[in-house]
mmCIF file of C-alpha atoms in Angstrom:
data_model
loop_
_atom_site.group_PDB
_atom_site.id
_atom_site.type_symbol
_atom_site.label_atom_id
_atom_site.label_comp_id
_atom_site.label_asym_id
_atom_site.label_seq_id
_atom_site.Cartn_x
_atom_site.Cartn_y
_atom_site.Cartn_z
ATOM 1 C CA UNK A 266 -13.327 -29.034 19.866
ATOM 2 C CA UNK A 267 -11.826 -28.807 16.278
ATOM 3 C CA UNK A 268 -8.189 -27.998 16.299
ATOM 4 C CA UNK A 269 -7.176 -24.576 14.930
ATOM 5 C CA UNK A 270 -6.525 -24.274 11.244
ATOM 6 C CA UNK A 271 -2.749 -23.644 10.498
ATOM 7 C CA UNK A 272 -2.432 -24.397 6.664
ATOM 8 C CA UNK A 273 -4.071 -22.750 3.647
ATOM 9 C CA UNK A 274 -5.433 -26.127 2.292
ATOM 10 C CA UNK A 275 -7.500 -26.261 5.442
ATOM 11 C CA UNK A 276 -9.339 -23.216 4.672
ATOM 12 C CA UNK A 277 -12.848 -22.925 3.155
ATOM 13 C CA UNK A 278 -14.646 -20.058 1.895
ATOM 14 C CA UNK A 279 -16.887 -20.052 5.066
ATOM 15 C CA UNK A 280 -13.913 -20.259 7.419
ATOM 16 C CA UNK A 281 -13.802 -17.502 10.112
ATOM 17 C CA UNK A 282 -10.616 -15.879 11.424
ATOM 18 C CA UNK A 283 -11.490 -17.133 14.923
ATOM 19 C CA UNK A 284 -10.976 -20.735 13.541
ATOM 20 C CA UNK A 285 -7.448 -20.031 12.554
ATOM 21 C CA UNK A 286 -4.151 -19.971 14.289
ATOM 22 C CA UNK A 287 -3.715 -16.344 12.888
ATOM 23 C CA UNK A 288 -6.367 -14.995 15.113
ATOM 24 C CA UNK A 289 -4.432 -16.036 18.193
ATOM 25 C CA UNK A 290 -1.218 -14.055 17.397
ATOM 26 C CA UNK A 291 -0.271 -11.203 19.637
ATOM 27 C CA UNK A 292 1.251 -8.022 18.219
ATOM 28 C CA UNK A 293 4.425 -8.651 20.404
ATOM 29 C CA UNK A 294 5.205 -11.728 18.337
ATOM 30 C CA UNK A 295 5.440 -9.765 15.207
ATOM 31 C CA UNK A 296 7.503 -6.772 16.414
ATOM 32 C CA UNK A 297 10.115 -5.542 13.947
ATOM 33 C CA UNK A 298 12.595 -2.750 14.632
ATOM 34 C CA UNK A 299 14.714 -3.364 11.503
ATOM 35 C CA UNK A 300 12.382 -3.008 8.556
ATOM 36 C CA UNK A 301 11.775 0.505 6.971
ATOM 37 C CA UNK A 302 8.579 0.241 5.144
ATOM 38 C CA UNK A 303 7.017 2.861 3.144
ATOM 39 C CA UNK A 304 4.463 5.530 4.291
ATOM 40 C CA UNK A 305 1.716 5.714 1.910
ATOM 41 C CA UNK A 306 -0.110 8.933 2.497
ATOM 42 C CA UNK A 307 -3.699 9.451 1.062
ATOM 43 C CA UNK A 308 -3.500 12.986 -0.195
ATOM 44 C CA UNK A 309 -6.112 15.578 0.537
ATOM 45 C CA UNK A 310 -7.464 17.494 -2.308
ATOM 46 C CA UNK A 311 -7.818 21.038 -1.079
ATOM 47 C CA UNK A 312 -10.629 23.302 -2.211
ATOM 48 C CA UNK A 313 -11.006 27.189 -2.327
ATOM 49 C CA UNK A 314 -14.165 29.032 -3.334
ATOM 50 C CA UNK A 315 -15.643 25.777 -4.495
ATOM 51 C CA UNK A 316 -12.779 24.854 -6.825
ATOM 52 C CA UNK A 317 -9.542 22.655 -6.399
ATOM 53 C CA UNK A 318 -6.717 24.724 -5.050
ATOM 54 C CA UNK A 319 -3.755 23.342 -6.902
ATOM 55 C CA UNK A 320 -1.350 25.735 -5.421
ATOM 56 C CA UNK A 321 -2.182 24.344 -1.982
ATOM 57 C CA UNK A 322 -2.133 20.747 -3.316
ATOM 58 C CA UNK A 323 1.341 21.083 -4.622
ATOM 59 C CA UNK A 324 2.497 22.804 -1.350
ATOM 60 C CA UNK A 325 1.031 20.049 0.644
ATOM 61 C CA UNK A 326 2.819 17.392 -1.384
ATOM 62 C CA UNK A 327 6.151 19.241 -1.088
ATOM 63 C CA UNK A 328 5.694 19.793 2.552
ATOM 64 C CA UNK A 329 5.182 16.061 3.096
ATOM 65 C CA UNK A 330 8.045 15.227 0.926
ATOM 66 C CA UNK A 331 10.284 17.530 3.171
ATOM 67 C CA UNK A 332 8.974 15.669 6.255
ATOM 68 C CA UNK A 333 9.893 12.227 4.742
ATOM 69 C CA UNK A 334 13.387 13.502 3.694
ATOM 70 C CA UNK A 335 14.162 14.891 7.104
ATOM 71 C CA UNK A 336 13.600 11.470 8.674
ATOM 72 C CA UNK A 337 14.852 9.088 5.975
ATOM 73 C CA UNK A 338 11.368 7.799 5.306
ATOM 74 C CA UNK A 339 10.120 6.339 1.956
ATOM 75 C CA UNK A 340 6.941 8.145 1.140
ATOM 76 C CA UNK A 341 4.397 7.150 -1.407
ATOM 77 C CA UNK A 342 1.435 9.395 -2.389
ATOM 78 C CA UNK A 343 -2.012 7.895 -2.682
ATOM 79 C CA UNK A 344 -4.032 10.035 -5.094
ATOM 80 C CA UNK A 345 -7.902 9.868 -5.629
ATOM 81 C CA UNK A 346 -8.707 8.049 -2.468
ATOM 82 C CA UNK A 347 -11.411 8.802 -0.008
ATOM 83 C CA UNK A 348 -9.194 11.748 1.387
ATOM 84 C CA UNK A 349 -9.047 13.001 -2.123
ATOM 85 C CA UNK A 350 -12.770 12.859 -2.687
ATOM 86 C CA UNK A 351 -12.588 10.159 -5.199
ATOM 87 C CA UNK A 352 -16.320 9.393 -4.879
ATOM 88 C CA UNK A 353 -17.130 12.980 -5.910
ATOM 89 C CA UNK A 354 -14.688 13.363 -8.733
ATOM 90 C CA UNK A 355 -15.526 13.544 -12.411
ATOM 91 C CA UNK A 356 -13.217 11.390 -14.646
ATOM 92 C CA UNK A 357 -11.763 14.773 -15.896
ATOM 93 C CA UNK A 358 -10.857 15.856 -12.412
ATOM 94 C CA UNK A 359 -9.645 12.393 -11.375
ATOM 95 C CA UNK A 360 -7.166 12.527 -14.293
ATOM 96 C CA UNK A 361 -6.242 16.159 -13.471
ATOM 97 C CA UNK A 362 -5.039 15.148 -10.004
ATOM 98 C CA UNK A 363 -2.747 12.588 -11.570
ATOM 99 C CA UNK A 364 -1.404 15.047 -14.079
ATOM 100 C CA UNK A 365 -0.783 17.709 -11.567
ATOM 101 C CA UNK A 366 1.112 15.201 -9.634
ATOM 102 C CA UNK A 367 3.134 13.968 -12.592
ATOM 103 C CA UNK A 368 4.057 17.464 -13.659
ATOM 104 C CA UNK A 369 5.457 18.079 -10.021
ATOM 105 C CA UNK A 370 7.123 14.541 -9.917
ATOM 106 C CA UNK A 371 7.862 13.372 -13.373
ATOM 107 C CA UNK A 372 9.221 9.958 -12.348
ATOM 108 C CA UNK A 373 7.892 9.179 -9.053
ATOM 109 C CA UNK A 374 5.471 6.270 -8.600
ATOM 110 C CA UNK A 375 2.105 6.770 -6.928
ATOM 111 C CA UNK A 376 -0.869 4.716 -5.884
ATOM 112 C CA UNK A 377 -4.250 5.745 -7.302
ATOM 113 C CA UNK A 378 -7.589 4.705 -5.932
ATOM 114 C CA UNK A 379 -9.816 3.018 -8.344
ATOM 115 C CA UNK A 380 -13.517 2.946 -7.838
ATOM 116 C CA UNK A 381 -16.459 1.431 -9.745
ATOM 117 C CA UNK A 382 -17.696 4.289 -11.951
ATOM 118 C CA UNK A 383 -21.489 4.228 -12.460
ATOM 119 C CA UNK A 384 -21.856 0.837 -10.720
ATOM 120 C CA UNK A 385 -25.119 -0.761 -9.889
ATOM 121 C CA UNK A 386 -25.424 -1.463 -6.052
ATOM 122 C CA UNK A 387 -26.501 -4.929 -6.701
ATOM 123 C CA UNK A 388 -25.156 -6.135 -10.010
ATOM 124 C CA UNK A 389 -21.350 -6.413 -10.321
ATOM 125 C CA UNK A 390 -19.740 -5.356 -13.445
ATOM 126 C CA UNK A 391 -15.919 -5.439 -13.745
ATOM 127 C CA UNK A 392 -16.127 -2.961 -16.460
ATOM 128 C CA UNK A 393 -17.021 -0.234 -13.962
ATOM 129 C CA UNK A 394 -13.545 -0.262 -12.731
ATOM 130 C CA UNK A 395 -12.034 0.120 -16.335
ATOM 131 C CA UNK A 396 -12.261 4.015 -16.603
ATOM 132 C CA UNK A 397 -10.173 4.874 -13.484
ATOM 133 C CA UNK A 398 -7.884 1.853 -14.290
ATOM 134 C CA UNK A 399 -7.239 3.182 -17.784
ATOM 135 C CA UNK A 400 -6.564 6.672 -16.565
ATOM 136 C CA UNK A 401 -4.249 5.762 -13.814
ATOM 137 C CA UNK A 402 -2.258 3.242 -15.866
ATOM 138 C CA UNK A 403 -1.721 5.876 -18.623
ATOM 139 C CA UNK A 404 0.438 7.741 -16.238
ATOM 140 C CA UNK A 405 2.723 4.847 -15.060
ATOM 141 C CA UNK A 406 4.868 4.246 -13.026
ATOM 142 C CA UNK A 407 2.110 3.761 -10.500
ATOM 143 C CA UNK A 408 0.142 1.379 -8.449
ATOM 144 C CA UNK A 409 -3.623 0.999 -8.306
ATOM 145 C CA UNK A 410 -5.814 0.339 -5.192
ATOM 146 C CA UNK A 411 -9.099 -1.436 -6.003
ATOM 147 C CA UNK A 412 -11.506 0.101 -3.697
ATOM 148 C CA UNK A 413 -14.517 -2.021 -2.872
ATOM 149 C CA UNK A 414 -18.075 -1.350 -4.094
ATOM 150 C CA UNK A 415 -21.434 -2.431 -2.802
ATOM 151 C CA UNK A 416 -21.960 -4.878 -5.654
ATOM 152 C CA UNK A 417 -18.549 -6.430 -5.291
ATOM 153 C CA UNK A 418 -18.697 -6.525 -1.561
ATOM 154 C CA UNK A 419 -22.240 -8.317 -1.700
ATOM 155 C CA UNK A 420 -20.884 -11.327 -3.396
ATOM 156 C CA UNK A 421 -20.234 -14.552 -1.661
ATOM 157 C CA UNK A 422 -16.390 -15.240 -0.999
ATOM 158 C CA UNK A 423 -15.864 -17.385 -4.242
ATOM 159 C CA UNK A 424 -17.692 -15.020 -6.573
ATOM 160 C CA UNK A 425 -16.020 -12.168 -4.953
ATOM 161 C CA UNK A 426 -12.623 -13.827 -5.638
ATOM 162 C CA UNK A 427 -13.640 -14.398 -9.134
ATOM 163 C CA UNK A 428 -14.649 -10.726 -9.350
ATOM 164 C CA UNK A 429 -11.346 -9.458 -8.273
ATOM 165 C CA UNK A 430 -9.583 -11.756 -10.717
ATOM 166 C CA UNK A 431 -11.811 -10.407 -13.468
ATOM 167 C CA UNK A 432 -10.850 -6.923 -12.576
ATOM 168 C CA UNK A 433 -7.206 -7.877 -12.463
ATOM 169 C CA UNK A 434 -7.373 -8.943 -16.162
ATOM 170 C CA UNK A 435 -7.441 -5.144 -16.964
ATOM 171 C CA UNK A 436 -4.540 -4.348 -14.582
ATOM 172 C CA UNK A 437 -1.016 -3.927 -16.005
ATOM 173 C CA UNK A 438 0.838 -2.454 -12.884
ATOM 174 C CA UNK A 439 1.086 -3.637 -9.258
ATOM 175 C CA UNK A 440 -2.268 -3.582 -7.484
ATOM 176 C CA UNK A 441 -3.406 -3.387 -3.972
ATOM 177 C CA UNK A 442 -6.886 -4.714 -2.827
ATOM 178 C CA UNK A 443 -8.871 -2.860 -0.114
ATOM 179 C CA UNK A 444 -11.146 -4.179 2.534
ATOM 180 C CA UNK A 445 -13.379 -2.420 4.971
ATOM 181 C CA UNK A 446 -15.273 -3.146 8.196
ATOM 182 C CA UNK A 447 -18.977 -2.276 8.365
ATOM 183 C CA UNK A 448 -18.043 0.634 10.824
ATOM 184 C CA UNK A 449 -17.054 2.427 7.702
ATOM 185 C CA UNK A 450 -19.903 1.733 5.381
ATOM 186 C CA UNK A 451 -22.841 -0.470 6.449
ATOM 187 C CA UNK A 452 -22.508 -2.909 3.604
ATOM 188 C CA UNK A 453 -18.785 -3.569 4.003
ATOM 189 C CA UNK A 454 -17.456 -7.007 5.076
ATOM 190 C CA UNK A 455 -13.685 -7.747 5.763
ATOM 191 C CA UNK A 456 -12.039 -10.500 3.772
ATOM 192 C CA UNK A 457 -12.533 -14.013 5.209
ATOM 193 C CA UNK A 458 -9.155 -15.886 5.570
ATOM 194 C CA UNK A 459 -9.979 -17.941 2.595
ATOM 195 C CA UNK A 460 -10.501 -14.898 0.381
ATOM 196 C CA UNK A 461 -7.431 -13.005 1.677
ATOM 197 C CA UNK A 462 -5.286 -16.219 0.871
ATOM 198 C CA UNK A 463 -6.766 -16.446 -2.612
ATOM 199 C CA UNK A 464 -6.113 -12.753 -3.364
ATOM 200 C CA UNK A 465 -2.611 -12.820 -1.910
ATOM 201 C CA UNK A 466 -1.718 -15.748 -4.109
ATOM 202 C CA UNK A 467 -2.599 -13.793 -7.273
ATOM 203 C CA UNK A 468 0.440 -12.384 -9.171
ATOM 204 C CA UNK A 469 -1.282 -9.046 -9.807
ATOM 205 C CA UNK A 470 -2.049 -8.216 -6.128
ATOM 206 C CA UNK A 471 1.315 -7.218 -4.401
ATOM 207 C CA UNK A 472 -0.615 -6.164 -1.154
ATOM 208 C CA UNK A 473 -3.701 -4.785 0.363
ATOM 209 C CA UNK A 474 -5.121 -2.182 2.686
ATOM 210 C CA UNK A 475 -7.396 -3.210 5.525
ATOM 211 C CA UNK A 476 -9.395 -0.358 7.227
ATOM 212 C CA UNK A 477 -10.650 -1.514 10.684
ATOM 213 C CA UNK A 478 -12.390 0.018 13.748
ATOM 214 C CA UNK A 479 -13.857 -2.830 15.700
ATOM 215 C CA UNK A 480 -11.821 -5.956 14.891
ATOM 216 C CA UNK A 481 -7.995 -6.610 14.582
ATOM 217 C CA UNK A 482 -7.992 -7.687 10.972
ATOM 218 C CA UNK A 483 -4.672 -6.022 10.203
ATOM 219 C CA UNK A 484 -3.134 -8.210 12.874
ATOM 220 C CA UNK A 485 -4.760 -11.265 11.451
ATOM 221 C CA UNK A 486 -3.426 -10.287 7.883
ATOM 222 C CA UNK A 487 0.017 -9.672 9.124
ATOM 223 C CA UNK A 488 -0.003 -12.917 10.922
ATOM 224 C CA UNK A 489 -1.116 -15.055 8.075
ATOM 225 C CA UNK A 490 1.079 -13.486 5.437
ATOM 226 C CA UNK A 491 4.289 -13.723 7.510
ATOM 227 C CA UNK A 492 3.407 -17.255 8.742
ATOM 228 C CA UNK A 493 2.796 -18.579 5.122
ATOM 229 C CA UNK A 494 5.575 -16.440 3.543
ATOM 230 C CA UNK A 495 3.054 -14.803 0.996
ATOM 231 C CA UNK A 496 4.391 -12.398 -1.352
ATOM 232 C CA UNK A 497 1.781 -9.955 -0.319
ATOM 233 C CA UNK A 498 2.320 -6.845 1.961
ATOM 234 C CA UNK A 499 -0.470 -5.784 4.234
ATOM 235 C CA UNK A 500 -0.936 -2.073 4.664
ATOM 236 C CA UNK A 501 -2.749 -0.734 7.577
ATOM 237 C CA UNK A 502 -5.518 1.525 6.985
ATOM 238 C CA UNK A 503 -6.257 1.898 10.699
ATOM 239 C CA UNK A 504 -6.186 5.579 11.562
ATOM 240 C CA UNK A 505 -6.896 4.614 15.122
ATOM 241 C CA UNK A 506 -4.092 2.295 15.544
ATOM 242 C CA UNK A 507 -1.117 3.900 13.586
ATOM 243 C CA UNK A 508 1.623 2.820 15.941
ATOM 244 C CA UNK A 509 0.818 -0.999 15.595
ATOM 245 C CA UNK A 510 1.972 -0.919 11.897
ATOM 246 C CA UNK A 511 5.073 0.999 12.847
ATOM 247 C CA UNK A 512 5.955 -1.607 15.649
ATOM 248 C CA UNK A 513 5.406 -4.512 13.246
ATOM 249 C CA UNK A 514 7.522 -2.948 10.430
ATOM 250 C CA UNK A 515 4.653 -2.773 8.033
ATOM 251 C CA UNK A 516 3.534 0.047 5.844
ATOM 252 C CA UNK A 517 0.746 2.378 6.587
ATOM 253 C CA UNK A 518 -1.791 3.656 3.976
ATOM 254 C CA UNK A 519 -3.808 6.188 5.781
ATOM 255 C CA UNK A 520 -5.458 9.726 5.630
ATOM 256 C CA UNK A 521 -3.874 10.419 8.918
ATOM 257 C CA UNK A 522 -0.498 10.580 7.222
ATOM 258 C CA UNK A 523 -1.414 14.145 6.007
ATOM 259 C CA UNK A 524 -2.377 15.810 9.176
ATOM 260 C CA UNK A 525 0.391 14.173 11.277
ATOM 261 C CA UNK A 526 3.032 13.469 8.703
ATOM 262 C CA UNK A 527 6.113 14.848 10.412
ATOM 263 C CA UNK A 528 5.123 12.970 13.617
ATOM 264 C CA UNK A 529 4.546 9.700 11.846
ATOM 265 C CA UNK A 530 7.812 10.075 9.907
ATOM 266 C CA UNK A 531 9.772 10.767 13.086
ATOM 267 C CA UNK A 532 8.100 7.828 14.868
ATOM 268 C CA UNK A 533 9.060 5.478 12.022
ATOM 269 C CA UNK A 534 12.715 6.668 12.392
ATOM 270 C CA UNK A 535 12.902 6.638 16.057
ATOM 271 C CA UNK A 536 11.287 3.051 16.310
ATOM 272 C CA UNK A 537 14.116 1.496 14.228
ATOM 273 C CA UNK A 538 16.839 -0.241 16.102
ATOM 274 C CA UNK A 539 19.683 2.027 14.812
ATOM 275 C CA UNK A 540 17.958 5.312 15.704
ATOM 276 C CA UNK A 541 15.895 4.142 18.699
ATOM 277 C CA UNK A 542 14.651 6.827 21.054
ATOM 278 C CA UNK A 543 12.456 5.733 23.853
ATOM 279 C CA UNK A 544 10.519 9.071 23.494
ATOM 280 C CA UNK A 545 8.840 7.444 20.475
ATOM 281 C CA UNK A 546 6.298 5.910 22.923
ATOM 282 C CA UNK A 547 5.253 9.374 23.898
ATOM 283 C CA UNK A 548 5.109 10.406 20.305
ATOM 284 C CA UNK A 549 2.940 7.378 19.451
ATOM 285 C CA UNK A 550 0.423 8.554 22.250
ATOM 286 C CA UNK A 551 0.503 12.259 20.880
ATOM 287 C CA UNK A 552 -0.215 11.574 17.354
ATOM 288 C CA UNK A 553 -2.828 8.959 18.169
ATOM 289 C CA UNK A 554 -4.597 11.562 20.524
ATOM 290 C CA UNK A 555 -4.626 13.936 17.726
ATOM 291 C CA UNK A 556 -6.088 11.444 15.013
ATOM 292 C CA UNK A 557 -8.656 10.184 17.549
ATOM 293 C CA UNK A 558 -10.059 13.756 17.314
ATOM 294 C CA UNK A 559 -9.457 14.154 13.563
ATOM 295 C CA UNK A 560 -11.335 10.675 13.034
ATOM 296 C CA UNK A 561 -13.854 11.055 15.766
ATOM 297 C CA UNK A 562 -17.407 9.429 15.058
ATOM 298 C CA UNK A 563 -20.363 11.620 14.551
ATOM 299 C CA UNK A 564 -23.835 10.804 15.885
ATOM 300 C CA UNK A 565 -24.215 8.345 12.945
ATOM 301 C CA UNK A 566 -21.044 6.423 13.973
ATOM 302 C CA UNK A 567 -19.213 7.750 10.910
ATOM 303 C CA UNK A 568 -15.755 9.154 10.773
ATOM 304 C CA UNK A 569 -16.117 10.646 7.221
ATOM 305 C CA UNK A 570 -15.823 14.250 8.597
ATOM 306 C CA UNK A 571 -12.000 13.557 9.037
ATOM 307 C CA UNK A 572 -11.455 15.207 5.637
ATOM 308 C CA UNK A 573 -12.745 18.549 6.988
ATOM 309 C CA UNK A 574 -10.740 18.145 10.213
ATOM 310 C CA UNK A 575 -7.663 17.408 8.256
ATOM 311 C CA UNK A 576 -8.092 20.426 6.044
ATOM 312 C CA UNK A 577 -8.485 22.536 9.177
ATOM 313 C CA UNK A 578 -5.148 21.369 10.622
ATOM 314 C CA UNK A 579 -3.379 22.008 7.372
ATOM 315 C CA UNK A 580 -4.772 25.502 7.302
ATOM 316 C CA UNK A 581 -3.600 26.040 10.787
ATOM 317 C CA UNK A 582 -0.063 24.892 9.823
ATOM 318 C CA UNK A 583 0.018 27.158 6.888
ATOM 319 C CA UNK A 584 0.237 24.194 4.521
ATOM 320 C CA UNK A 585 -2.909 24.954 2.578
ATOM 321 C CA UNK A 586 -4.963 28.204 2.256
ATOM 322 C CA UNK A 587 -8.490 26.993 3.082
ATOM 323 C CA UNK A 588 -10.366 24.360 5.163
ATOM 324 C CA UNK A 589 -13.044 24.058 2.501
ATOM 325 C CA UNK A 590 -14.033 20.487 1.378
ATOM 326 C CA UNK A 591 -15.397 19.301 -1.985
ATOM 327 C CA UNK A 592 -18.530 21.367 -2.527
ATOM 328 C CA UNK A 593 -20.501 17.931 -3.255
ATOM 329 C CA UNK A 594 -19.218 16.207 -0.195
ATOM 330 C CA UNK A 595 -21.570 16.115 2.797
ATOM 331 C CA UNK A 596 -18.979 15.289 5.345
ATOM 332 C CA UNK A 597 -18.745 18.647 6.992
ATOM 333 C CA UNK A 598 -18.066 18.874 10.776
ATOM 334 C CA UNK A 599 -20.532 20.954 12.763
ATOM 335 C CA UNK A 600 -19.520 23.342 15.553
ATOM 336 C CA UNK A 601 -16.449 25.205 16.042
ATOM 337 C CA UNK A 602 -13.951 22.867 14.215
ATOM 338 C CA UNK A 603 -11.038 25.336 14.279
ATOM 339 C CA UNK A 604 -11.103 25.547 17.987
ATOM 340 C CA UNK A 605 -11.537 21.728 18.413
ATOM 341 C CA UNK A 606 -8.388 21.131 16.232
ATOM 342 C CA UNK A 607 -6.393 23.703 17.877
ATOM 343 C CA UNK A 608 -6.929 22.020 21.169
ATOM 344 C CA UNK A 609 -6.255 18.521 19.620
ATOM 345 C CA UNK A 610 -2.870 19.967 18.394
ATOM 346 C CA UNK A 611 -1.584 21.043 21.738
ATOM 347 C CA UNK A 612 0.001 17.904 22.883
ATOM 348 C CA UNK A 613 1.350 16.810 19.559
ATOM 349 C CA UNK A 614 3.001 20.280 19.131
ATOM 350 C CA UNK A 615 4.473 20.043 22.556
ATOM 351 C CA UNK A 616 6.107 16.868 21.767
ATOM 352 C CA UNK A 617 7.283 17.985 18.386
ATOM 353 C CA UNK A 618 8.950 20.974 20.058
ATOM 354 C CA UNK A 619 10.691 18.751 22.714
ATOM 355 C CA UNK A 620 11.838 16.251 20.213
ATOM 356 C CA UNK A 621 12.938 18.858 17.603
ATOM 357 C CA UNK A 622 10.553 17.661 15.000
ATOM 358 C CA UNK A 623 10.345 20.233 12.229
ATOM 359 C CA UNK A 624 7.521 21.487 10.044
ATOM 360 C CA UNK A 625 4.965 21.199 12.863
ATOM 361 C CA UNK A 626 3.976 24.410 14.321
ATOM 362 C CA UNK A 627 1.075 27.033 13.858
ATOM 363 C CA UNK A 628 1.483 29.302 10.991
ATOM 364 C CA UNK A 629 2.587 32.848 12.317
#
């Protein structure tokens, strides 16, 4: 039996996580009640009568800002991610989202999702990422999140590394990389440990988001980066395991940060040592039960309908005016979604009332 890999020089492009010591780390070994990492909220783009509802968009951002201020949480808005329908946006609308944000917050940084515009599914071209990169960087201060694409994801680890490095040549601001499991899209593959280490060692990439459903890749990332002292911050994209990132003192970058914003902000405060409240464990349970409904899988095994569920919740809270989704987005829930979300909100709202968490009740 081969010994477990413990050092980066032992890694090969084909090394699997199960061959490394970082796959054997328990979450309990990484607990951190002292750090206060940021909450990165993937902002929803509300629609009404088939058009972006900018009034609701601005109210939603202000609502989340109030939630963060109430609990002393650093919040960073993520614009033009999947929650903002980035795959359905024209370049004009992509930029308008940013300019609307910038008009509201002239000096605040933001993270903008960057996709491969007009990309071929088989032939990778770094230039496909340039349109979104150029638009976002023109509105600095900001960060960019390089969202994967089918051609990029289809490369072997070494060529995939080179492709990310080629994209980085166009980047002038801090950048995050993004990895997915096939549970999200069938062609997706998470980063191998060798590839993660290569990207984490690049000066332009200050962190990354890992979206997982079936495997504990965020835990692997956290273990490797901490053990090796890498200047690279893992961001959890796991809407099904929100509490894990809070307990490990690591940032979240999630769409669930919208529908459960005050609850997550409260949990981040009450987990910290100086403000610890043992009811935080029940708060963890409450918002996770909600997000399990928001991100429930459809008959195809997809959670993409979460955007419709999120819009429904924000409408019930009186934050936005309509539960419409982007007219070109097919991710519409079937059945009585208002009734389903109202039921899902019962326990979180009861916990919010008992813990005196503001900004979380049905609109009167």
